[in-house]
Amino acid sequence: MDEVVARSDVLPRRVLGIRIRRMKDDFLIGDEDRALLLEGIAAFIFASLDGRRSTLEVARLVAEEYGADEEQVLADVVEFLGELVDKGIVEW
């Protein structure tokens, strides 16, 4: 939970230089060696990363859009963004 609190005010943003292709509501992200398809909620979160919204603001958008508990959504968003950070797609 400490990481969730620590990351809630951070402005996550997409890493420059990553190839992104939008396909309707989904995103195909990749480079020469890998590809990742983001669909559904994952695509919604990724689309919300504009460099101006905090992690908490993104979580609020998700909670509102999907009618979910904001506290749980925040934990899930932090975890998901952490995975994208590990893949070099997003930075805190």
Short mmCIF file of C-alpha atoms in Angstrom, two decimals:
data_model
loop_
_atom_site.label_atom_id
_atom_site.label_comp_id
_atom_site.label_asym_id
_atom_site.label_seq_id
_atom_site.Cartn_x
_atom_site.Cartn_y
_atom_site.Cartn_z
CA MET A 1 0.00 0.00 0.00
CA ASP A 2 2.96 2.33 0.57
CA GLU A 3 3.81 2.23 -3.13
CA VAL A 4 0.21 3.10 -4.01
CA VAL A 5 0.35 6.19 -1.79
CA ALA A 6 3.81 7.14 -3.09
CA ARG A 7 2.74 6.81 -6.74
CA SER A 8 -0.68 8.49 -6.45
CA ASP A 9 0.62 12.02 -7.09
CA VAL A 10 3.15 11.05 -9.78
CA LEU A 11 2.51 12.09 -13.40
CA PRO A 12 3.09 8.89 -15.41
CA ARG A 13 3.88 9.42 -19.07
CA ARG A 14 4.61 7.42 -22.16
CA VAL A 15 8.26 6.90 -23.06
CA LEU A 16 9.28 8.75 -26.20
CA GLY A 17 10.45 6.64 -29.12
CA ILE A 18 8.12 3.69 -28.51
CA ARG A 19 6.03 2.78 -31.53
CA ILE A 20 2.34 3.04 -30.80
CA ARG A 21 -0.41 2.09 -33.21
CA ARG A 22 -4.02 2.81 -32.28
CA MET A 23 -6.53 0.24 -33.50
CA LYS A 24 -10.06 1.45 -32.66
CA ASP A 25 -10.01 1.45 -28.86
CA ASP A 26 -6.88 -0.70 -28.50
CA PHE A 27 -3.16 0.03 -28.69
CA LEU A 28 -0.40 -2.04 -30.26
CA ILE A 29 2.90 -1.03 -28.72
CA GLY A 30 6.28 -2.30 -29.76
CA ASP A 31 9.63 -2.13 -31.40
CA GLU A 32 11.73 -4.55 -33.41
CA ASP A 33 11.98 -7.16 -30.67
CA ARG A 34 8.59 -7.11 -28.98
CA ALA A 35 4.94 -6.17 -29.22
CA LEU A 36 2.23 -5.64 -26.64
CA LEU A 37 -1.51 -5.35 -27.30
CA LEU A 38 -3.44 -3.26 -24.78
CA GLU A 39 -7.19 -3.82 -24.81
CA GLY A 40 -10.14 -2.82 -22.65
CA ILE A 41 -9.25 -1.21 -19.34
CA ALA A 42 -5.53 -1.42 -20.10
CA ALA A 43 -6.05 0.60 -23.29
CA PHE A 44 -8.26 3.07 -21.40
CA ILE A 45 -5.52 3.61 -18.80
CA PHE A 46 -2.83 4.00 -21.46
CA ALA A 47 -4.97 6.50 -23.39
CA SER A 48 -5.33 8.53 -20.17
CA LEU A 49 -1.56 9.01 -19.83
CA ASP A 50 -1.14 12.54 -21.11
CA GLY A 51 1.68 13.68 -18.82
CA ARG A 52 -0.70 16.07 -17.03
CA ARG A 53 -2.82 13.61 -15.07
CA SER A 54 -1.56 12.08 -11.85
CA THR A 55 -1.89 8.37 -11.20
CA LEU A 56 -4.76 9.20 -8.82
CA GLU A 57 -6.55 11.20 -11.53
CA VAL A 58 -6.16 8.31 -13.99
CA ALA A 59 -7.56 5.93 -11.36
CA ARG A 60 -10.53 8.24 -10.81
CA LEU A 61 -11.26 8.23 -14.56
CA VAL A 62 -11.15 4.44 -14.60
CA ALA A 63 -13.35 4.13 -11.50
CA GLU A 64 -15.90 6.50 -13.01
CA GLU A 65 -15.86 4.84 -16.43
CA TYR A 66 -16.21 1.30 -15.08
CA GLY A 67 -18.21 1.97 -11.90
CA ALA A 68 -15.53 0.50 -9.64
CA ASP A 69 -14.17 1.29 -6.17
CA GLU A 70 -11.63 4.12 -6.49
CA GLU A 71 -9.25 2.79 -3.81
CA GLN A 72 -9.04 -0.65 -5.42
CA VAL A 73 -8.71 0.86 -8.89
CA LEU A 74 -5.81 3.04 -7.69
CA ALA A 75 -3.95 -0.03 -6.45
CA ASP A 76 -4.60 -1.82 -9.75
CA VAL A 77 -3.54 1.20 -11.83
CA VAL A 78 -0.28 1.55 -9.87
CA GLU A 79 0.44 -2.15 -10.37
CA PHE A 80 -0.35 -2.00 -14.11
CA LEU A 81 1.73 1.14 -14.65
CA GLY A 82 4.57 -0.47 -12.73
CA GLU A 83 4.50 -3.34 -15.22
CA LEU A 84 4.62 -0.85 -18.11
CA VAL A 85 7.53 0.94 -16.41
CA ASP A 86 9.36 -2.41 -16.16
CA LYS A 87 8.79 -2.93 -19.91
CA GLY A 88 10.15 0.54 -20.72
CA ILE A 89 6.82 1.81 -22.09
CA VAL A 90 5.92 4.27 -19.32
CA GLU A 91 8.01 6.29 -16.89
CA TRP A 92 7.05 7.73 -13.52
#
